[in-house]
Coordinates of C-alpha atoms in Angstrom, one line a residue:
X1 CA -68.8 -4.2 -12.4
X2 CA -68.0 -1.1 -10.4
X3 CA -69.3 -2.6 -7.2
X4 CA -67.3 -5.8 -7.9
X5 CA -64.1 -3.7 -8.2
X6 CA -64.9 -2.0 -4.9
X7 CA -65.6 -5.3 -3.2
X8 CA -62.3 -6.7 -4.5
X9 CA -60.4 -3.7 -3.3
X10 CA -62.0 -3.9 0.2
X11 CA -61.3 -7.6 0.4
X12 CA -57.6 -7.2 -0.5
X13 CA -57.0 -4.1 1.7
X14 CA -56.2 -6.1 4.9
X15 CA -53.6 -8.2 3.0
X16 CA -52.0 -5.0 1.6
X17 CA -51.8 -3.4 5.0
X18 CA -50.5 -6.6 6.6
X19 CA -47.7 -6.9 4.0
X20 CA -46.8 -3.2 4.6
X21 CA -46.6 -3.9 8.4
X22 CA -44.4 -6.9 7.6
X23 CA -42.0 -4.6 5.7
X24 CA -41.9 -2.0 8.5
X25 CA -41.5 -4.6 11.2
X26 CA -38.6 -6.2 9.3
X27 CA -36.9 -2.8 9.1
X28 CA -37.2 -2.3 12.8
X29 CA -36.0 -5.8 13.8
X30 CA -32.9 -5.4 11.8
X31 CA -31.6 -2.8 14.4
X32 CA -29.9 -0.8 11.6
X33 CA -31.2 2.6 12.5
X34 CA -32.3 4.7 15.4
X35 CA -35.9 3.6 14.8
X36 CA -34.9 0.4 16.5
X37 CA -34.0 2.3 19.7
X38 CA -37.3 4.2 19.9
X39 CA -35.7 7.6 19.4
X40 CA -37.8 10.5 18.1
X41 CA -35.0 11.7 15.8
X42 CA -31.9 10.3 14.3
X43 CA -28.4 11.7 14.8
X44 CA -28.7 12.8 11.2
X45 CA -31.3 15.3 12.3
X46 CA -28.9 16.6 14.9
X47 CA -26.4 17.2 12.1
X48 CA -29.1 18.9 10.2
X49 CA -29.9 21.2 13.1
X50 CA -26.2 22.2 13.4
X51 CA -25.9 22.7 9.7
X52 CA -29.0 24.9 9.6
X53 CA -27.7 27.0 12.5
X54 CA -24.4 27.4 10.8
X55 CA -26.0 28.5 7.5
X56 CA -27.1 31.7 9.2
X57 CA -24.0 32.6 11.1
X58 CA -21.7 35.2 9.7
X59 CA -18.6 33.1 10.6
X60 CA -19.7 30.1 8.6
X61 CA -17.9 31.2 5.4
X62 CA -14.6 31.6 7.2
X63 CA -12.0 28.9 7.0
X64 CA -13.0 25.9 9.0
X65 CA -9.5 25.2 10.1
X66 CA -9.1 28.8 11.3
X67 CA -12.2 28.4 13.4
X68 CA -10.9 25.1 14.7
X69 CA -7.6 26.6 15.8
X70 CA -9.3 29.6 17.5
X71 CA -11.8 27.5 19.4
X72 CA -9.1 25.1 20.6
X73 CA -6.9 28.0 21.8
X74 CA -9.9 29.4 23.7
X75 CA -10.9 26.1 25.3
X76 CA -7.5 24.7 25.9
X77 CA -8.8 21.2 25.3
X78 CA -5.5 19.7 24.1
X79 CA -3.5 20.7 27.1
X80 CA -5.7 19.1 29.7
X81 CA -8.6 16.7 29.5
X82 CA -10.7 16.3 32.7
X83 CA -11.3 12.8 34.1
X84 CA -15.1 13.3 33.6
X85 CA -14.5 13.8 29.9
X86 CA -12.8 10.4 29.6
X87 CA -15.7 8.2 30.4
X88 CA -16.7 5.8 27.7
X89 CA -20.0 7.4 27.1
X90 CA -23.1 5.4 26.0
X91 CA -24.7 6.5 22.8
X92 CA -28.4 6.6 23.6
X93 CA -30.0 6.5 20.2
X94 CA -27.9 4.2 18.0
X95 CA -26.3 2.0 20.6
X96 CA -22.5 1.8 21.2
X97 CA -20.1 4.1 23.0
X98 CA -18.1 7.3 22.3
X99 CA -14.8 8.5 23.7
X100 CA -12.5 11.5 23.1
X101 CA -9.3 10.6 21.2
X102 CA -7.3 12.4 23.8
X103 CA -8.5 10.0 26.5
X104 CA -7.0 7.0 24.6
X105 CA -3.6 8.5 24.1
X106 CA -1.9 7.1 27.2
X107 CA 0.1 10.3 27.7
X108 CA 0.7 10.9 24.0
X109 CA -1.6 13.9 23.8
X110 CA -3.7 12.9 20.8
X111 CA -5.6 15.8 19.3
X112 CA -9.4 16.2 19.7
X113 CA -10.3 17.7 16.3
X114 CA -13.4 19.8 16.3
X115 CA -16.4 19.3 14.2
X116 CA -16.8 21.9 11.4
X117 CA -20.5 22.2 12.1
X118 CA -21.0 23.4 15.7
X119 CA -17.3 23.2 16.9
X120 CA -17.7 20.2 19.2
X121 CA -14.8 17.8 19.6
X122 CA -15.2 14.8 17.4
X123 CA -15.3 11.6 19.4
X124 CA -14.5 8.1 18.3
X125 CA -17.7 5.9 18.1
X126 CA -17.5 2.3 19.1
X127 CA -20.0 -0.5 18.6
X128 CA -19.9 -4.0 20.1
X129 CA -21.3 -6.9 17.9
X130 CA -24.7 -8.5 18.3
X131 CA -24.1 -12.1 19.4
X132 CA -20.5 -13.3 19.7
X133 CA -19.2 -11.4 16.7
X134 CA -17.5 -12.7 13.6
X135 CA -13.9 -12.0 14.5
X136 CA -13.8 -8.9 12.2
X137 CA -13.3 -5.3 12.9
X138 CA -15.1 -2.8 10.6
X139 CA -13.4 0.6 10.7
X140 CA -15.2 3.6 9.1
X141 CA -13.3 6.7 8.1
X142 CA -15.6 9.8 7.5
X143 CA -15.0 12.1 4.5
X144 CA -13.8 15.7 4.5
X145 CA -15.5 17.7 7.3
X146 CA -17.9 14.8 8.0
X147 CA -18.3 14.1 11.7
X148 CA -18.3 10.6 13.2
X149 CA -21.9 10.8 14.5
X150 CA -23.3 11.2 11.0
X151 CA -23.1 7.5 10.1
X152 CA -25.7 5.7 12.2
X153 CA -27.4 4.0 9.3
X154 CA -24.1 2.9 7.7
X155 CA -22.6 1.3 10.9
X156 CA -26.0 -0.2 11.7
X157 CA -26.0 -2.2 8.4
X158 CA -23.6 -4.8 9.7
X159 CA -24.4 -5.3 13.4
X160 CA -22.6 -8.7 13.7
X161 CA -19.1 -7.3 13.8
X162 CA -17.1 -4.9 16.0
X163 CA -17.3 -1.4 14.6
X164 CA -15.4 1.8 15.0
X165 CA -16.1 5.2 13.4
X166 CA -12.7 6.8 13.8
X167 CA -12.1 10.5 14.5
X168 CA -9.1 11.9 12.6
X169 CA -7.9 15.1 10.9
X170 CA -10.5 15.3 8.1
X171 CA -11.1 19.1 8.4
X172 CA -9.7 19.9 5.0
X173 CA -10.2 18.2 1.6
X174 CA -6.8 17.0 0.3
X175 CA -7.4 18.3 -3.2
X176 CA -8.6 21.7 -1.8
X177 CA -5.8 22.5 0.7
X178 CA -2.8 20.5 -0.3
X179 CA -2.9 19.0 -3.8
X180 CA -4.9 21.6 -5.8
X181 CA -6.2 20.1 -9.1
X182 CA -5.9 22.4 -12.1
X183 CA -9.2 23.8 -13.4
X184 CA -10.6 23.6 -16.9
X185 CA -9.0 20.2 -17.6
X186 CA -11.1 18.5 -20.4
X187 CA -10.6 15.0 -19.2
X188 CA -9.3 14.3 -15.7
X189 CA -8.7 10.7 -16.4
X190 CA -6.6 11.5 -19.5
X191 CA -4.7 14.1 -17.3
X192 CA -3.9 11.4 -14.8
X193 CA -2.8 8.9 -17.4
X194 CA -0.5 11.4 -19.1
X195 CA 1.6 11.8 -15.9
X196 CA 2.2 15.4 -17.0
X197 CA 2.2 16.8 -13.4
X198 CA 4.7 14.8 -11.4
X199 CA 4.3 17.0 -8.3
X200 CA 0.5 16.7 -8.2
X201 CA 0.7 12.9 -8.8
X202 CA 2.9 12.3 -5.8
X203 CA 1.3 15.0 -3.7
X204 CA -1.8 12.9 -3.0
X205 CA 0.3 10.0 -1.9
X206 CA 2.5 12.1 0.3
X207 CA -0.3 13.9 2.1
X208 CA -2.3 10.7 2.7
X209 CA 0.9 8.9 3.9
X210 CA 1.5 11.7 6.4
X211 CA -2.1 11.6 7.6
X212 CA -2.1 7.8 7.9
X213 CA 1.4 7.1 9.3
X214 CA 2.0 10.4 11.1
X215 CA 5.4 10.6 9.2
X216 CA 6.7 12.8 6.4
X217 CA 7.0 11.0 3.1
X218 CA 10.4 11.3 1.5
X219 CA 10.2 11.5 -2.3
X220 CA 12.5 9.5 -4.6
X221 CA 11.7 11.5 -7.7
X222 CA 14.8 12.2 -9.8
X223 CA 13.7 15.8 -10.3
X224 CA 15.1 17.9 -7.4
X225 CA 12.3 20.5 -7.8
X226 CA 9.6 17.8 -7.4
X227 CA 11.5 16.3 -4.4
X228 CA 11.8 19.6 -2.7
X229 CA 8.0 20.4 -3.1
X230 CA 7.0 16.9 -1.9
X231 CA 9.4 16.8 1.0
X232 CA 8.1 20.2 2.2
X233 CA 4.5 19.1 2.6
X234 CA 3.2 19.4 6.1
X235 CA -0.3 18.8 7.4
X236 CA -1.5 22.0 9.1
X237 CA -1.8 22.5 12.8
X238 CA -3.3 21.2 15.1
X239 CA -2.2 17.9 13.5
X240 CA 0.9 16.6 15.3
X241 CA 3.5 14.5 13.5
X242 CA 4.3 11.2 15.2
X243 CA 1.0 11.3 17.2
X244 CA -2.1 12.1 15.1
X245 CA -1.7 9.6 12.2
X246 CA -4.7 7.5 11.6
X247 CA -2.9 4.2 12.3
X248 CA -1.7 5.4 15.7
X249 CA -5.1 6.8 16.7
X250 CA -6.7 3.4 15.8
X251 CA -4.0 1.5 17.7
X252 CA -4.4 3.7 20.8
X253 CA -8.2 3.3 20.7
X254 CA -8.1 -0.5 20.4
X255 CA -5.6 -0.7 23.3
X256 CA -7.8 1.6 25.4
X257 CA -10.9 -0.5 24.6
X258 CA -9.2 -3.7 25.5
X259 CA -8.3 -2.2 28.8
X260 CA -11.8 -0.8 29.5
X261 CA -13.7 -3.8 28.1
X262 CA -11.3 -6.8 28.6
X263 CA -13.9 -9.4 27.8
X264 CA -15.4 -7.7 24.8
X265 CA -13.2 -9.2 22.1
X266 CA -11.1 -6.2 21.2
X267 CA -7.8 -8.1 21.8
X268 CA -8.5 -10.1 18.6
X269 CA -7.6 -6.9 16.6
X270 CA -4.3 -6.2 18.3
X271 CA -0.9 -7.7 17.4
X272 CA 2.3 -7.4 19.4
X273 CA 2.7 -3.7 18.8
X274 CA 0.3 -3.0 15.9
X275 CA -3.2 -3.5 14.6
X276 CA -4.0 -7.0 13.4
X277 CA -4.8 -5.8 9.9
X278 CA -5.9 -9.2 8.5
X279 CA -9.1 -9.0 10.6
X280 CA -9.9 -5.4 9.6
X281 CA -12.5 -4.3 7.0
X282 CA -11.8 -0.7 6.0
X283 CA -14.4 1.6 4.5
X284 CA -14.4 5.3 4.0
X285 CA -16.4 8.0 2.4
X286 CA -14.6 10.4 -0.1
X287 CA -11.3 11.4 1.6
X288 CA -11.8 8.5 4.1
X289 CA -12.1 6.0 1.2
X290 CA -8.8 7.1 -0.2
X291 CA -7.1 6.6 3.2
X292 CA -8.7 3.1 3.4
X293 CA -7.3 2.1 0.1
X294 CA -3.8 3.3 0.9
X295 CA -3.8 1.6 4.3
X296 CA -4.8 -1.7 2.6
X297 CA -1.9 -1.3 0.2
X298 CA 0.6 -0.7 3.1
X299 CA -0.7 -3.6 5.2
X300 CA -3.2 -5.9 3.5
X301 CA -6.6 -6.1 5.1
X302 CA -9.7 -8.3 4.8
X303 CA -11.8 -6.0 2.6
X304 CA -12.1 -2.4 1.5
X305 CA -15.3 -0.6 0.7
X306 CA -15.1 2.8 -1.1
X307 CA -18.0 5.1 -0.8
X308 CA -17.8 7.9 -3.4
X309 CA -14.0 7.5 -3.6
X310 CA -11.1 7.4 -4.6
X311 CA -11.3 10.9 -6.0
X312 CA -7.6 11.9 -6.4
X313 CA -6.3 13.2 -9.7
X314 CA -3.3 11.0 -9.3
X315 CA -2.2 7.5 -10.4
X316 CA -0.9 6.4 -6.9
X317 CA -3.4 3.5 -6.8
X318 CA -1.2 1.6 -9.3
X319 CA 1.3 1.1 -6.4
X320 CA 4.1 3.1 -8.0
X321 CA 5.1 4.8 -4.7
X322 CA 5.3 1.7 -2.5
X323 CA 7.4 -0.6 -4.7
X324 CA 10.8 -0.7 -3.2
X325 CA 10.7 2.9 -2.1
X326 CA 11.8 3.7 1.4
X327 CA 10.2 4.2 3.9
X328 CA 7.3 2.2 2.5
X329 CA 7.3 -1.6 2.4
X330 CA 9.2 -3.3 -0.3
X331 CA 6.0 -4.0 -2.2
X332 CA 2.3 -3.1 -1.8
X333 CA 0.6 -5.9 0.2
X334 CA -2.7 -5.3 -1.5
X335 CA -5.9 -7.1 -0.5
X336 CA -5.8 -10.9 -0.6
X337 CA -7.5 -12.9 -1.9
X338 CA -9.0 -10.9 -4.7
X339 CA -12.5 -12.2 -3.9
X340 CA -12.2 -10.3 -0.6
X341 CA -10.8 -7.2 -2.2
X342 CA -12.0 -3.8 -3.3
X343 CA -15.6 -2.8 -3.5
X344 CA -17.3 0.6 -4.1
X345 CA -20.4 2.6 -4.9
X346 CA -20.8 6.1 -6.3
X347 CA -23.9 8.1 -7.0
X348 CA -24.6 8.4 -10.7
X349 CA -24.7 12.2 -10.9
X350 CA -21.4 12.8 -9.1
X351 CA -19.1 15.1 -11.2
X352 CA -17.3 17.8 -9.3
X353 CA -16.5 16.7 -5.8
X354 CA -15.7 13.1 -6.7
X355 CA -15.7 12.8 -10.5
X356 CA -17.3 9.4 -11.3
X357 CA -14.9 8.8 -14.2
X358 CA -11.9 9.3 -11.9
X359 CA -13.3 6.9 -9.3
X360 CA -13.9 4.3 -12.0
X361 CA -10.3 4.8 -13.1
X362 CA -9.0 4.0 -9.6
X363 CA -11.4 1.0 -9.3
X364 CA -9.9 -0.4 -12.6
X365 CA -6.4 0.1 -11.2
X366 CA -7.3 -1.7 -8.0
X367 CA -9.1 -4.5 -9.7
X368 CA -6.2 -5.8 -11.9
X369 CA -8.4 -6.4 -14.9
X370 CA -11.4 -7.8 -13.0
X371 CA -13.2 -4.5 -13.0
X372 CA -16.9 -4.4 -13.6
X373 CA -19.3 -1.5 -13.1
X374 CA -23.1 -1.7 -13.4
X375 CA -26.4 -0.6 -11.9
X376 CA -27.7 -2.3 -8.8
X377 CA -29.6 -5.1 -10.6
X378 CA -26.5 -5.9 -12.7
X379 CA -24.2 -5.9 -9.8
X380 CA -26.3 -8.3 -7.8
X381 CA -27.0 -10.6 -10.7
X382 CA -23.4 -10.8 -12.0
X383 CA -21.5 -10.4 -8.7
X384 CA -19.9 -7.1 -9.7
X385 CA -17.9 -5.3 -7.0
X386 CA -18.6 -1.7 -8.0
X387 CA -22.1 -0.1 -8.1
X388 CA -23.3 3.0 -10.0
X389 CA -26.2 4.0 -7.8
X390 CA -29.2 5.9 -9.2
X391 CA -30.8 6.4 -5.7
X392 CA -31.2 10.1 -5.0
X393 CA -30.5 11.9 -1.7
X394 CA -33.5 12.6 0.5
X395 CA -35.4 15.8 -0.3
X396 CA -34.7 17.5 3.1
X397 CA -31.0 17.2 2.4
X398 CA -31.4 18.6 -1.0
X399 CA -33.4 21.6 0.1
X400 CA -31.2 22.4 3.1
X401 CA -27.9 22.2 1.1
X402 CA -29.5 24.2 -1.7
X403 CA -30.3 27.0 0.7
X404 CA -26.8 26.8 2.1
X405 CA -25.4 27.2 -1.4
X406 CA -27.7 30.1 -2.3
X407 CA -26.7 32.0 0.8
X408 CA -23.0 31.5 0.8
X409 CA -22.0 30.8 -2.9
X410 CA -22.2 32.9 -6.0
X411 CA -24.6 32.0 -8.8
X412 CA -21.9 30.2 -10.8
X413 CA -20.6 28.3 -7.8
X414 CA -17.0 28.8 -8.6
X415 CA -15.9 29.1 -4.9
X416 CA -13.4 26.6 -3.7
X417 CA -15.8 25.2 -1.1
X418 CA -17.2 21.8 -1.2
X419 CA -20.7 22.8 -0.3
X420 CA -20.9 25.2 -3.3
X421 CA -20.9 22.2 -5.7
X422 CA -24.3 21.2 -7.0
X423 CA -23.5 17.5 -6.5
X424 CA -22.8 17.9 -2.8
X425 CA -26.1 16.2 -1.7
X426 CA -25.4 13.3 -4.2
X427 CA -21.8 12.9 -2.9
X428 CA -23.1 12.7 0.7
X429 CA -25.9 10.3 -0.1
X430 CA -23.7 7.2 -0.3
X431 CA -22.6 7.3 3.3
X432 CA -24.1 10.0 5.6
X433 CA -27.3 10.1 7.6
X434 CA -27.9 13.7 6.5
X435 CA -28.4 12.8 2.8
X436 CA -28.9 9.0 2.6
X437 CA -32.3 8.2 1.0
X438 CA -35.1 7.7 3.6
X439 CA -35.8 4.2 2.2
X440 CA -33.6 1.3 3.3
X441 CA -32.0 0.6 -0.1
X442 CA -28.5 1.4 1.2
X443 CA -28.9 0.0 4.7
X444 CA -30.4 -3.3 3.6
X445 CA -29.1 -3.5 0.1
X446 CA -26.0 -1.8 -1.2
X447 CA -23.9 -1.6 2.0
X448 CA -24.5 -5.2 3.2
X449 CA -23.8 -6.4 -0.3
X450 CA -20.5 -4.4 -0.6
X451 CA -19.4 -5.5 2.9
X452 CA -20.1 -9.2 2.0
X453 CA -22.8 -9.6 4.6
X454 CA -25.6 -10.1 2.0
X455 CA -25.7 -11.7 -1.4
X456 CA -29.0 -10.2 -2.5
X457 CA -30.7 -6.8 -2.6
X458 CA -33.3 -6.3 0.0
X459 CA -36.7 -5.0 -1.3
X460 CA -39.8 -4.0 0.5
X461 CA -42.6 -6.6 0.9
X462 CA -44.8 -4.7 -1.5
X463 CA -44.0 -2.9 -4.7
X464 CA -46.2 -0.8 -7.0
X465 CA -44.6 0.7 -10.1
X466 CA -46.5 4.0 -9.8
X467 CA -45.9 4.3 -6.0
X468 CA -43.1 5.6 -3.9
X469 CA -43.5 2.5 -1.8
X470 CA -41.5 0.6 -4.4
X471 CA -38.4 2.9 -4.3
X472 CA -36.1 0.0 -3.4
X473 CA -36.9 -1.6 -6.8
X474 CA -33.5 -1.3 -8.6
X475 CA -33.6 1.5 -11.3
X476 CA -34.1 0.2 -14.8

């Protein structure tokens, strides 16, 4: 019997290896990661190198914005941008192009915000579609302190559309610098529902409005103290009012791309003097996801995908601040039709940076009673729009960020810094190359499903219950 088992194993080994090669070849053909380009290392590894270098520098624990302002003053990048810097650069590993925002401003002096890890100016990243395109523009807004190059796997998961990873002022988390959430609140959701803190409630809307529109929000709150506080909110330098709003940066970039690549199809996403929002799919991670939702409420877009967001301890997602209140539209446009509405994913263990219960509260608000949350299997089976993912961040991400926390944070991790939170790797895992699982369960499963590109979850060609080769099997 033993010899029979050995013979059976040897006879089936070629089939097992062939199936494994099939799965690997399928991954590479999909052109959804740097593996398809033949690169030795992903841009996520470049992020990791900068992060590891920053971990051991004495200046790392200083304010990121302070470092940003100092480096800008030294370099003088915002006063002049050389012609050589304004070339639409080819991205060697992941395809596409990159360009400095200041090059697209057409004399308006857009700011080139600097990356928190390494201090380099954050460039817009631009990708043309494979084939003729689908007439849709996918705009990705990174989260707080995330840089635009840390999203190769994400943007590679839908290659058939025009794609932009937009650089904007994401250097500070809204809830850390502007709308500080009270500590020791037993239930954040109950706190939101109680409306006990009118200033905090409107603060998130006011800050996001200013970041998106480049204009100061004018409160209509009947309480003069609340109005005074809200009207006094200003995004810190180097953000410039009237210039650096997300909408203006996107419009200027699209106009620039249409000029530089007139036959590439960018004109489909431009209106007479604005973005053609009906053709736009917005997605964002953390802070960027909140901006995506607000932009959809102000304009109406094709679809919104929230990656570990919205995290705000505020009830603004019910539309209370855009119903008949100047200077916002008379009513929130929302996303129409509902079938092409709001989608989202959050990692199951997220508690501190983006509290899962708070995100679910906002998802219920945005779903108008059609909310449904489930694990991956349930979402795919029942067509749910929101996923509670059990997939873990990769081990290198966990070990690196654990060392970072041990070096710069106290044992109880009470510092008001995002990287001091234990769920930082989990929070990053839903969107960034640095922490996304090494298997393809996001790139081939969750992201295409949420974007509407796929109706089923990709799984590898072979699956063994006791083997890591089957990690794309949805968690039980």
